[in-house]
Each structure stands twice: as C-alpha cells, then as structure tokens.
Coordinates of C-alpha atoms in Angstrom, one line a residue:
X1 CA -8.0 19.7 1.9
X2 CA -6.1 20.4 -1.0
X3 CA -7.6 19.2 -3.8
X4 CA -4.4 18.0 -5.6
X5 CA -3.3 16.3 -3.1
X6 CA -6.1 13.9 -3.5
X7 CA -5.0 10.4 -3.9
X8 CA -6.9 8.8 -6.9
X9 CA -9.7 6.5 -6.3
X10 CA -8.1 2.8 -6.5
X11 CA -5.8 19.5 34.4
X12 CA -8.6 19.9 36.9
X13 CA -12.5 18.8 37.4
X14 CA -13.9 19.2 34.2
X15 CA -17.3 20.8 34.9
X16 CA -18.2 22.9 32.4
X17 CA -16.8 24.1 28.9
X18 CA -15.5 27.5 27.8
X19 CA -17.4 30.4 27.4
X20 CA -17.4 30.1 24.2
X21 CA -18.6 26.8 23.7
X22 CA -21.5 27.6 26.1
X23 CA -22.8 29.7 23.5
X24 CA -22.4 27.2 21.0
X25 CA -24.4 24.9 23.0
X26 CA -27.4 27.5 23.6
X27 CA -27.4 29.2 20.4
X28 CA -30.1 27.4 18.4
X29 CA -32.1 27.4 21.5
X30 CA -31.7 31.1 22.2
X31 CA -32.6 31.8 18.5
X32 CA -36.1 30.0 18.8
X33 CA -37.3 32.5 21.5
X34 CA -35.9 35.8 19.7
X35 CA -38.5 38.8 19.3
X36 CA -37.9 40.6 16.4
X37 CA -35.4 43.7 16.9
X38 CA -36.3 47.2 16.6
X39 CA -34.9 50.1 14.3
X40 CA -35.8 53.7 15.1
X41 CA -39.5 52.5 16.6
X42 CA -40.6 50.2 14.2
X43 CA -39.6 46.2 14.3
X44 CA -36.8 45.4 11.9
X45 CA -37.3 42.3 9.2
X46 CA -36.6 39.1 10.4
X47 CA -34.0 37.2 8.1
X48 CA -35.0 34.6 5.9
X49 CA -32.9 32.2 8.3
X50 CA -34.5 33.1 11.0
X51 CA -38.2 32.5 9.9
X52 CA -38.7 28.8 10.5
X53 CA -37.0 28.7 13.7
X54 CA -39.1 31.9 15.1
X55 CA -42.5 29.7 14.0
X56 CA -43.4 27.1 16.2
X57 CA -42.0 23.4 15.3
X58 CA -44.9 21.2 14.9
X59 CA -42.6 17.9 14.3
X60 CA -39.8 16.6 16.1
X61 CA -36.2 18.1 16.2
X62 CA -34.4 16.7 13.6
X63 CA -31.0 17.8 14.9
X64 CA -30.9 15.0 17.4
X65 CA -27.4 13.5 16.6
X66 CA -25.8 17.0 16.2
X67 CA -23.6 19.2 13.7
X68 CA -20.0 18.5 12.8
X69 CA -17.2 20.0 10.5
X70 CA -14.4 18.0 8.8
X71 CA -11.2 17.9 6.2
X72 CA -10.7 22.2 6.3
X73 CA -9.1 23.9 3.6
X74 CA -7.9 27.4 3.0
X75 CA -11.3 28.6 1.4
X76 CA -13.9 25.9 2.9
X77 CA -14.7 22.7 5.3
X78 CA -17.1 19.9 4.9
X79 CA -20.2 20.6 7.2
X80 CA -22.1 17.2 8.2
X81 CA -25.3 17.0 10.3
X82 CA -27.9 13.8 9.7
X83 CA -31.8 14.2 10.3
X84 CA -32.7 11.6 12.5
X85 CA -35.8 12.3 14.8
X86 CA -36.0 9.2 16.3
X87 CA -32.3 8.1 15.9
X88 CA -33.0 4.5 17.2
X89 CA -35.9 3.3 15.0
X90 CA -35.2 -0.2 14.4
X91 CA -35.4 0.0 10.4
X92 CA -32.5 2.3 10.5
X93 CA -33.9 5.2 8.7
X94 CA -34.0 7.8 11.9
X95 CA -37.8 8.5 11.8
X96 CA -37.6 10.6 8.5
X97 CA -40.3 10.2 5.6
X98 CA -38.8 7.9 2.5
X99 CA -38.5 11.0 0.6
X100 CA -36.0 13.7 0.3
X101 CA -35.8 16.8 2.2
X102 CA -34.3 20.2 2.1
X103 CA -31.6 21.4 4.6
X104 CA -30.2 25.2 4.5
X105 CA -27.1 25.7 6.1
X106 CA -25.4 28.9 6.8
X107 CA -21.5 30.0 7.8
X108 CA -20.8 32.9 9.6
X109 CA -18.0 35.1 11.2
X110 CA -19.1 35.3 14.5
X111 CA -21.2 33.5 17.4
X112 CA -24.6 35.4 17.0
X113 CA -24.6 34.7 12.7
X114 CA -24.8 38.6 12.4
X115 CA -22.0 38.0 9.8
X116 CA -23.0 35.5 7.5
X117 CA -20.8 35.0 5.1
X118 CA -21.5 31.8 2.9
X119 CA -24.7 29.5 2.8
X120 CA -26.7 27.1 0.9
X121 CA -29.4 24.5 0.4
X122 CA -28.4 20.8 0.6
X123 CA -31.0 17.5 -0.5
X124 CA -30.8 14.7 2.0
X125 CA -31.9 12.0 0.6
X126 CA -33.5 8.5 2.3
X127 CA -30.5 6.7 0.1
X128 CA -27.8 8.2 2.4
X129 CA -30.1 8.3 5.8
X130 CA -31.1 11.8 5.1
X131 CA -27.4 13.1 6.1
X132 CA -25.9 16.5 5.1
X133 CA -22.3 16.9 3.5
X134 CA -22.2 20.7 2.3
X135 CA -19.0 21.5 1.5
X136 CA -18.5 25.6 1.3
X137 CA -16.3 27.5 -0.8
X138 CA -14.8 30.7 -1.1
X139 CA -14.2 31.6 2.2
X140 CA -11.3 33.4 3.7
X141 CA -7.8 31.0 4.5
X142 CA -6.7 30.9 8.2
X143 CA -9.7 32.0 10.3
X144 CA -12.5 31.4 12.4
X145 CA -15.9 30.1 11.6
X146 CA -19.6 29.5 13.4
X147 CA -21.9 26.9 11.4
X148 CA -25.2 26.0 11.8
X149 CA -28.6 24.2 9.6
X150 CA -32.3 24.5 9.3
X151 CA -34.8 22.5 8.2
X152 CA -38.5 22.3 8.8
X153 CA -39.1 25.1 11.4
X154 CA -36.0 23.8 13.4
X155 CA -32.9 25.3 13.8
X156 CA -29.8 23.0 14.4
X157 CA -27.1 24.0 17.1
X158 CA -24.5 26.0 16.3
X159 CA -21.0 25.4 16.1
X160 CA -17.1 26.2 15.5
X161 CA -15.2 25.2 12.7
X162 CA -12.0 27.2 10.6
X163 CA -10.4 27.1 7.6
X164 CA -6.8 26.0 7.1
X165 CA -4.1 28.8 6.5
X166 CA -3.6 29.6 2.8
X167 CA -1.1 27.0 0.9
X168 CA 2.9 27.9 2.2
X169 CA 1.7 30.7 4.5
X170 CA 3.2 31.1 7.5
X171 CA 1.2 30.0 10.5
X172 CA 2.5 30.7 14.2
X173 CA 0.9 27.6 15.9
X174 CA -1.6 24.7 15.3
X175 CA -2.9 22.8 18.8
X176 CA -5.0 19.6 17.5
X177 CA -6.1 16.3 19.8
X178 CA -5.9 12.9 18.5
X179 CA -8.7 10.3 20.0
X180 CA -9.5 7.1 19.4
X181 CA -11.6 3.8 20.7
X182 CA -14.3 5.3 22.6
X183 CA -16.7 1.9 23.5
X184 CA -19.7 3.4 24.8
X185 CA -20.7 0.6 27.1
X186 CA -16.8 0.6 28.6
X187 CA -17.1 4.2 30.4
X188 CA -18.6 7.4 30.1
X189 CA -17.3 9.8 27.3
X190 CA -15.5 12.3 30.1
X191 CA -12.1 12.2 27.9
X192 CA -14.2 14.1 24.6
X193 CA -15.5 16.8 27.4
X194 CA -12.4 17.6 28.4
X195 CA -11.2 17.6 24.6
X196 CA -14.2 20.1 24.1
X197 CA -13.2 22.2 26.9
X198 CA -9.6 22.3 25.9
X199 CA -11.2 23.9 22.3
X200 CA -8.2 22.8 20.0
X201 CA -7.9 24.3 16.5
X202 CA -8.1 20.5 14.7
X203 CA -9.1 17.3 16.2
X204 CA -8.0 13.9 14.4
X205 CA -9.6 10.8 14.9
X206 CA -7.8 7.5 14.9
X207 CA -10.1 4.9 14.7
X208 CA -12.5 2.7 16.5
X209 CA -14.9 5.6 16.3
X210 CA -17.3 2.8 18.1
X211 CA -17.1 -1.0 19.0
X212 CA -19.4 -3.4 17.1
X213 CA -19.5 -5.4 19.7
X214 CA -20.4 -3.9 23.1
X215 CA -21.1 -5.6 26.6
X216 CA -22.0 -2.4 27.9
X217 CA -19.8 -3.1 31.7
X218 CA -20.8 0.8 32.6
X219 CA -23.8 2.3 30.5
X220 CA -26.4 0.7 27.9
X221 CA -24.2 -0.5 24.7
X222 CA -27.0 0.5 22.5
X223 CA -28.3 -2.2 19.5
X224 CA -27.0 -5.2 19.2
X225 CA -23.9 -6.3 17.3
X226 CA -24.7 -4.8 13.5
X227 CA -24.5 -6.7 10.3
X228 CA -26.5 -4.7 8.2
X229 CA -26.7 -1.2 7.0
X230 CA -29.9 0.0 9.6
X231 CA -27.6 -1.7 12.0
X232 CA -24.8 0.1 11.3
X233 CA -26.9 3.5 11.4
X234 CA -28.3 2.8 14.4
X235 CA -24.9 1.8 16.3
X236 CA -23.6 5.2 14.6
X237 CA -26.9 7.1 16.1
X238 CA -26.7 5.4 19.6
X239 CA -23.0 6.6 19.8
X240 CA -24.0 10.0 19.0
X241 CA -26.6 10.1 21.9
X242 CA -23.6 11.1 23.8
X243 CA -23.6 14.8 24.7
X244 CA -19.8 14.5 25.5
X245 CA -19.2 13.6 21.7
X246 CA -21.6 16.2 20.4
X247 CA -19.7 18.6 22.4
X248 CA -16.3 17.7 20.7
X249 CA -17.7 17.7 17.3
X250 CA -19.0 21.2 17.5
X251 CA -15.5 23.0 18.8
X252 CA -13.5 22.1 15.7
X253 CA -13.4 20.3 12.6
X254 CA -12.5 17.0 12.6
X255 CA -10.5 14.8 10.4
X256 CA -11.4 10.8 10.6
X257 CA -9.9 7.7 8.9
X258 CA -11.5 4.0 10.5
X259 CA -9.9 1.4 11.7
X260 CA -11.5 -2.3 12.4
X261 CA -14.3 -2.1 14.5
X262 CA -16.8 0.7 12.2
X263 CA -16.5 -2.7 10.6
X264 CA -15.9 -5.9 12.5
X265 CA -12.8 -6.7 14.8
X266 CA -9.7 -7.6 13.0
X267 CA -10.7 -7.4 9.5
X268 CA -8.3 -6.8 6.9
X269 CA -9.6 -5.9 3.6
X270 CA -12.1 -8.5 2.6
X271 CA -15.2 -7.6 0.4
X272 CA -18.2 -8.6 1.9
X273 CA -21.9 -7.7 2.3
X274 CA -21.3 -6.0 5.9
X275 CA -18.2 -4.3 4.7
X276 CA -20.1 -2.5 2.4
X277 CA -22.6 -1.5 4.6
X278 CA -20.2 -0.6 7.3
X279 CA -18.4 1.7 4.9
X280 CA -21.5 3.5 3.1
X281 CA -22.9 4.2 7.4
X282 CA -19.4 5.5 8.1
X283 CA -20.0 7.8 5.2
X284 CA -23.0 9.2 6.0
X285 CA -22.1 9.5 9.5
X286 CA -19.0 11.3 9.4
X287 CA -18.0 15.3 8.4
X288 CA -16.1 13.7 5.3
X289 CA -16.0 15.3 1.4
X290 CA -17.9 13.5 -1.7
X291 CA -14.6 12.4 -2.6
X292 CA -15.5 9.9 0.1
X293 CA -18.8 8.8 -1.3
X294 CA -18.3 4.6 -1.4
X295 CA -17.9 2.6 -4.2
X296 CA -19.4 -0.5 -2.9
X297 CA -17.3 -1.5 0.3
X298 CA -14.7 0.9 -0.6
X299 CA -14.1 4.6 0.6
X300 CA -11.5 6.5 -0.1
X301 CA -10.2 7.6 3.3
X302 CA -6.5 8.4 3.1
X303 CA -5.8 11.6 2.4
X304 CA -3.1 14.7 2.7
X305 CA -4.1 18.1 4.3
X306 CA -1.9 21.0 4.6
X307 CA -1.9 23.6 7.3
X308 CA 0.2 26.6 5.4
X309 CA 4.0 26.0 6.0
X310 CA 3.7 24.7 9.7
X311 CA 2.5 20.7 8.9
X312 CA 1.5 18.4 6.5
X313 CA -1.0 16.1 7.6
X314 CA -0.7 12.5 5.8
X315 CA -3.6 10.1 6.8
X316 CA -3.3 6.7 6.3
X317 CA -5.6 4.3 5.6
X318 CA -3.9 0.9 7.5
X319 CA -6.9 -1.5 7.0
X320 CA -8.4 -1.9 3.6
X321 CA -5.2 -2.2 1.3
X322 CA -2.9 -4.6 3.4
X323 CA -1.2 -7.0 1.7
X324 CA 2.0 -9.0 1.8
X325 CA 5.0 -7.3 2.6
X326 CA 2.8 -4.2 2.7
X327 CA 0.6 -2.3 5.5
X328 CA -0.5 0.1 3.0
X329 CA -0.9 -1.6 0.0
X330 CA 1.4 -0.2 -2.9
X331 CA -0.5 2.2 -4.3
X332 CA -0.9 4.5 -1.1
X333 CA 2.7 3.3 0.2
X334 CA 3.5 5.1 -3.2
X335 CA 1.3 8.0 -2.6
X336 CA 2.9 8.4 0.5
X337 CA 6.7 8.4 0.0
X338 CA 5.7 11.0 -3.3
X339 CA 3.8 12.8 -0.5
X340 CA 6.8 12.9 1.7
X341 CA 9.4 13.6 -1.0
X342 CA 7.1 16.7 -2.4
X343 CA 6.8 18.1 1.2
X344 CA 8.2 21.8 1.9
X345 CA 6.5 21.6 5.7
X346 CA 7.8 22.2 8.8
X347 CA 6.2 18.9 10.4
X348 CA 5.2 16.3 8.6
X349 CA 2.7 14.1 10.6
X350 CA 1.3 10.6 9.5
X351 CA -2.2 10.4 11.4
X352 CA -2.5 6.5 11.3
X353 CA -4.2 3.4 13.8
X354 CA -1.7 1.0 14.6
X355 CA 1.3 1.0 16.9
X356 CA 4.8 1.7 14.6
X357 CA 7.7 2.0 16.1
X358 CA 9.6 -1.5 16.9
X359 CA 8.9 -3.0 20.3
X360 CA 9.4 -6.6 21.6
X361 CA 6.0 -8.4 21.9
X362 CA 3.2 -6.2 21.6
X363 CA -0.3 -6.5 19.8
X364 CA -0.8 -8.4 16.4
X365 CA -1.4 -6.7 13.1
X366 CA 0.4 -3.5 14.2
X367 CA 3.6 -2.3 11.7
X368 CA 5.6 -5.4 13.7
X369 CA 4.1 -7.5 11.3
X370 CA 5.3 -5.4 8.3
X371 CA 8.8 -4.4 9.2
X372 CA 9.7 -4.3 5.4
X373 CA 7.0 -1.4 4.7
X374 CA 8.1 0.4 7.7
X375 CA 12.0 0.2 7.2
X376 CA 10.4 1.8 3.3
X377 CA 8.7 4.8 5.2
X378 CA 11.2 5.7 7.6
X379 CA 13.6 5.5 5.0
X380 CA 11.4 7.9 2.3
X381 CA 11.4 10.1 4.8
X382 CA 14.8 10.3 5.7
X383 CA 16.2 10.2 2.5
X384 CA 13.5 12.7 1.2
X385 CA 14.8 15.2 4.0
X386 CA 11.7 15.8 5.7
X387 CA 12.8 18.5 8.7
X388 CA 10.2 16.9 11.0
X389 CA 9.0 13.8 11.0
X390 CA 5.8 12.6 13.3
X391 CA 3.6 9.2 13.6
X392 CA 0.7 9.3 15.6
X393 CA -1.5 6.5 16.1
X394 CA -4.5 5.0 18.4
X395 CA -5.9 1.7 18.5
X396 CA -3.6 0.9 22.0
X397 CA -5.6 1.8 24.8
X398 CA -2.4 2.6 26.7
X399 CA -0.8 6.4 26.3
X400 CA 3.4 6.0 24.7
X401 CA 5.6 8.3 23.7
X402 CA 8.2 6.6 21.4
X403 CA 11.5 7.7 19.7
X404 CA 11.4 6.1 16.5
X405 CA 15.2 4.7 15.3
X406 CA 16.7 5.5 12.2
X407 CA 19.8 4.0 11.1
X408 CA 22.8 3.8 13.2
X409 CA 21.2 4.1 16.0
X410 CA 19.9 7.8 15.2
X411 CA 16.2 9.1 16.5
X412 CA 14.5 9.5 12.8
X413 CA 10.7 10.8 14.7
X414 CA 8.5 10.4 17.1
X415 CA 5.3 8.7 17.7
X416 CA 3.1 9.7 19.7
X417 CA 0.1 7.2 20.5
X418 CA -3.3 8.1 22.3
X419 CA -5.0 6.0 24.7
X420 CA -8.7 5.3 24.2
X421 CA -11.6 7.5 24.8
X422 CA -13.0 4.5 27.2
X423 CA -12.1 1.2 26.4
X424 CA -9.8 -0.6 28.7
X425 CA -12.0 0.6 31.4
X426 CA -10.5 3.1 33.8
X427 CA -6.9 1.3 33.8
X428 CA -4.1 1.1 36.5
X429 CA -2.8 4.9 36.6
X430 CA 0.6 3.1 36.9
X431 CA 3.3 5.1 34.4
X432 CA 6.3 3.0 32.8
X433 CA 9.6 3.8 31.1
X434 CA 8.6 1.9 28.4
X435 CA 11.2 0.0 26.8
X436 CA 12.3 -0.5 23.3
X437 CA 11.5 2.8 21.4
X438 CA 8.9 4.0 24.1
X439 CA 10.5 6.4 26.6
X440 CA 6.7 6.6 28.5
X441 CA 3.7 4.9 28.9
X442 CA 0.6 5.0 30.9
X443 CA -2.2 2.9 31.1
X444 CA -5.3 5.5 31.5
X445 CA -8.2 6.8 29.4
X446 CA -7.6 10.2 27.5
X447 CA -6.4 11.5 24.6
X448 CA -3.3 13.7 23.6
X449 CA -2.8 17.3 23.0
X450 CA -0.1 18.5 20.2
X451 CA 0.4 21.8 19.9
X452 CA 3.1 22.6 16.8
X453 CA 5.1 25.7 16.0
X454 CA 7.9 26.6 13.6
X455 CA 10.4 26.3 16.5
X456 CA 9.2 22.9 18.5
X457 CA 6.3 20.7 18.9
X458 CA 4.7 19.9 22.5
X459 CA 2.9 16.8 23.5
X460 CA 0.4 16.6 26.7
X461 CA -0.8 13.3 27.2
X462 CA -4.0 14.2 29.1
X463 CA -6.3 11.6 31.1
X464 CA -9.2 11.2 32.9
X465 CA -9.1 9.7 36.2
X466 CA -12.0 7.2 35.9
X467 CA -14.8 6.3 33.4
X468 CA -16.4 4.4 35.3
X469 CA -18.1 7.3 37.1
X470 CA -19.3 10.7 35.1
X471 CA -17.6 13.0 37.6
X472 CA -14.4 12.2 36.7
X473 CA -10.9 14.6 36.6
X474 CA -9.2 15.2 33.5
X475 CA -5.1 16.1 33.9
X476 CA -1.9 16.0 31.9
X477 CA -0.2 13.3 33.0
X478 CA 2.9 14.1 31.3
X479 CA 4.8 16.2 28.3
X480 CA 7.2 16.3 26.0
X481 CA 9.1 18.7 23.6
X482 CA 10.3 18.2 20.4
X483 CA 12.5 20.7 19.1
X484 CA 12.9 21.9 15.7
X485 CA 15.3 19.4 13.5
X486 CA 16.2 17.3 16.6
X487 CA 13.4 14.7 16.8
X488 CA 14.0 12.9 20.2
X489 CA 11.6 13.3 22.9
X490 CA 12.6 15.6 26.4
X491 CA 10.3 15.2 29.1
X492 CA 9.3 18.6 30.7

C-alpha cells in the first residue's frame, strides 16, 4: 500500500491444488525431517533458521490457524500468523502463556528459502492474542515471494505472497478473486479450494469473513454467538480450522475490509462494548498493517492500493461511517472522489460490501437507500475522467453482473458482485437475465475471477456445484469482457 495514500485516522472436480501449492502445504513439514547437507565430505552448517525446527518440538504446534499475507506494496506486504495451540480454549487466549513471545519470520525468493532475502523477529504479545503483523520492507516491486515463521522449535507453513509493481509502472496483467460470506455451519469451504487452486495474483475479501450467528445446517458452527473479545477470538480461530481457508490464505496476499457480521447483523456504526471487541479480534485476526491497530471500536479499514499503471484499488469501508444522506460518511466520500480525481490508472476498482447499482426491490441497507451518495460517486468519477471505472461488492449470496447507468442513459461501469463462499446453502443453479442494471445472475455458491489488462478486463463467475457435500465441482458459470474505455458488459 502506498503509504500516501493512506486516509487519516478519523471448471472441473477440484481434487487437489497446483503443484506449487503442494509444496507450500508440505514445506514446513519436509523441513522438520531435513539431515544436514554435505559439502566436499564434510556436513555443511545448518542455518540459524533451520535450528529449532531440526530439534525436536517438545510443546504443541503453535501454527494451528495458519500464515497469511495482506495490503502488498512495491517493496513489502504485511505477514500475519497468530500462535494459538489450542485455538478453542474457552478463555480466548489460544493456549499460549500470559506472557510475550518471540516469533522470527523470514521472506524468500523461492519455495525451498535457499534465497532469503528479508527477515526479522516480531513480539506477540497476550494483549493482541499473541498474533504476528510483520510488515517487511525493502524488497523488490512486482515479484514473487515465499513466507514463513518460527517460534519455539516449530516451524510454520510456508506460503506465497508478492509485492505490487513499482508506482506507474507498467504491468501486463493482474488476475485477483473477490469472496465473501463464507458461514461455516451453511456448507463446506469447497469455493476457497478452488480459489486456492486457481492461485490468483490478489485476493479481496468483501465481508462477512464469518457469521456471528451460526445454526450450523451442514458441519459444527463452532462457539456460540460471541459478545465478548475471547468470543470473538474463538469464532475467528474455529473459522480458521478450515483447511480450505488456510489453503487460500497461503496462495496470495489478501486485502480485507468487514462488513456486519465480524460484528453483529445489521449494525451500522454504533459504539458499543462488543463493537470494540469485534474490531480489536478482526485486527488481530487478519494480514492487516499497524495502521489498522483499533482505537477503541474503531479501525481504520478503507484504504487505496495501487498496482503500477494497470488499477487502483479503492476499498471502502460501507459500515462504520453511515450517516444521513451518506453511505460513506463525508470524510471517506471525500477521500474517495480526491482518490478518484488524482487517479492516472487504467482501472479504477472500488472493492466494497453492498449491492450499488439501482435495481427495483432488492435488500435493505444496500446504496438503494443512499441514492444521493451514489448519484455523488458515479458522478466524481465521470466528471473526474476515470478511463475505467469498476464496483465490486459481496454481501448478496447471488452472483450479478450489472451495467451501471450514467447519465442519459450511458453505461458509466460495471459491478461485478460475488456470491457467498457458503451461505445460502447450495442454491437453485437457476441463471436469470437480471433486470434493471443486472444483465446476469445466478443463484450458486462461488466466488469471481477478474483478471485485468491494459486492453480489457474479464470476469469468470465461478461456482461450486454443492456445499452441502465436500466432493463438490467447481466451474465457470459464465464471463464477461470489458473492453478498454467502453464499460458495458459482453458475454463470451
């Protein structure tokens, strides 16, 4: 992220994953049974890395909730693991000691960390559950990184990560996968496997990371309903027992902005003891940057990251500053329109959680509801010339692509909204025209694959066929293309 963009605080069967991310899997456990190497007959030093994980671990593996990258950069990333041995102890603390602890962490260039390029030694402290948020510098713009931690004789897994292209260079292609409402007791997680498998460069999250409340209609929901900060860890760890998730956190880095249920359904910006609690658990949960640290129930969450020339990534925070006449509040509506004015990028892309463009009936508290700050928006970027302009949003549960209208009955952008990861259930397969700004729609679990280039920008709206059952099918249900400067949708 660039740092002066900061705002100021106020298919087929998926069965197995790429090659690649089959060694990211096995790494750390590969590593723990290494023998020294040799060099001209006598054994070679082990690395200082190495050590702990070539003794044997005499306490449990720390590592249990994963690794996961976030908010790249062209010289650095935030890395984010938590130490949680038993990530469902009732008090919320994960197992670990009330004291802090040191965790090393370690970037490389390739898979097997004979390139190591950057590392470091992080305190996690009992105050924020013993999570990591290292945040590397200095690295190279537009590449390819591996990532992994140590602590305590255990080695973490490893995973994938990158750096964002270098600010106004030229970048050929960017593929990322937007996800959202993934209720663990609704389905099984088969839609973040395929997303793994499908290894995109950049994966946003829109929300509804997990469901406070949970009936649990497929598979255990996990703890009950939370209300206070161990409960809010422990729905966080519980969600994170999912090796389908792990598996998507650890191909790419992921940018994340909440939506209402990491809090409680429907809320809207009140202050309140579980508020605060929901947002400092979010925190310490997620791959986000100390600019995030809360201030009481606030976290600064929306954001603007750049990716060279190609996009401009503006995420939006549409729960804690709503107001009247607003869905943004005024200071980030601000923020946003100077954003879009400023904005040299080939695509600019506003990574938000409720449905925009105008439709007849439809869900409350979507940008319905706030037609004036949505006319404002559509017309910033319009009259700020923005070549590309593109919404995309969860919270629905139903895949749409929509044509958003400008005036005089011109297409001004597209929105392109996910499905959920699960809830909904496994939906009727059944796809519709849409009507009103939405040229498709289909009611099925998934998520949606963008890949954008100078010359167009291509949608796959891919979707499992069942989450009901772990053997399910992931496909593409449909695409579209966007060319270059001419913003309605064409079906291909």
């Amino acid at each position: 992220m660039d740092g002066s963009s900061r705002p100021p605080r106020t298919g087929g069967r998926v069965t197995a994953l790429p090659r690649r991310s089959v060694l990211l899997g096995t790494l750390g456990a590969a590593v723990a049974g290494l023998a020294p190497a040799t060099t001209g007959g006598e054994p070679a030093a082990v690395p200082r890395w190495f050590a702990g994980a070539l003794r044997q671990a005499t306490t449990p593996d720390p590592f249990t909730l994963g690794v996961a990258s976030g908010d790249p950069s062209p010289d650095g990333m935030v890395l984010w693991t938590r130490l949680a041995p038993e990530p469902d102890a009732e008090d919320g603390r994960g197992g670990m000691p009330d004291r802090a602890v040191e965790v090393e962490w370690e970037v490389a260039e390739d898979e097997r960390f004979a390139r190591v390029v950057s590392r470091g030694t992080e305190t996690a402290t009992p105050e924020l559950a013993h999570s990591v948020h290292a945040e590397p510098a200095g690295l190279a713009p537009g590449r390819e990184y591996f990532y992994r931690f140590r602590t305590g004789g255990h080695l973490s897994p490893a995973a994938r990560t990158r750096t964002a292209p270098a600010a106004g260079a030229a970048a050929a292609s960017l593929t990322i996968a937007t996800a959202s409402c993934a209720k663990f007791g609704a389905g099984h997680f088969t839609a973040y496997r395929g997303l793994a498998a499908d290894a995109p460069d950049l994966v946003l999250h829109l929300g509804d990371y997990f469901y406070e409340t949970d009936r649990g209609e497929v598979r255990d929901p996990g703890p009950p309903e939370p209300t206070t900060l161990a409960g809010y860890r422990r729905t966080h760890a519980h969600q994170r027992s999912d090796e389908d998730l792990r598996a998507a956190h650890a191909v790419a880095p992921w940018v994340v902005v909440w939506d209402d249920h990491e809090v409680v359904n429907d809320w809207d910006g009140a202050t309140t003891d579980r508020r605060r609690a929901a947002a400092q658990a979010y925190y310490e949960h997620m791959p986000l940057r100390r600019a995030s640290v809360p201030d009481g129930p606030d976290i600064q969450l929306y954001r603007r990251l750049s990716w060279g020339s190609l996009a401009t990534f503006h995420v939006l925070d549409t729960r804690q500053y709503r107001m009247r006449g607003s869905m943004l509040g005024a200071d980030q509506e601000r923020w946003l329109l100077r954003g879009l004015r400023d904005s040299a990028a080939g695509w600019d892309v506003l990574a938000q959680q409720v449905f925009f463009a105008p439709r007849r009936g439809g869900k409350s508290g979507t940008w319905g509801e706030f037609t004036g700050s949505r006319e404002r928006v559509v017309r910033g970027w319009t009259e700020a010339g923005v070549r590309n302009a593109v919404v995309l949003t969860g919270d629905e549960h139903v895949h749409h692509a929509n044509e958003i209208p400008g005036d005089d009955d011109t297409v001004a952008g597209t929105e392109l909204v996910t499905t959920s990861v699960t809830s909904g259930g496994d939906g009727d397969g059944d796809a519709k025209s849409g009507g009103g700004s939405s040229v498709w729609s289909l009611d099925r679990r998934g998520y949606v694959l963008a890949t954008f280039t100078p010359a167009q920008m291509r949608a796959d709206f891919r979707t499992v066929s069942r989450v009901s059952e772990p053997s399910a099918t992931v496909r593409t249900a449909a695409s579209f293309v966007v060319p270059d400067r001419e913003p309605g949708l064409n079906k291909v």
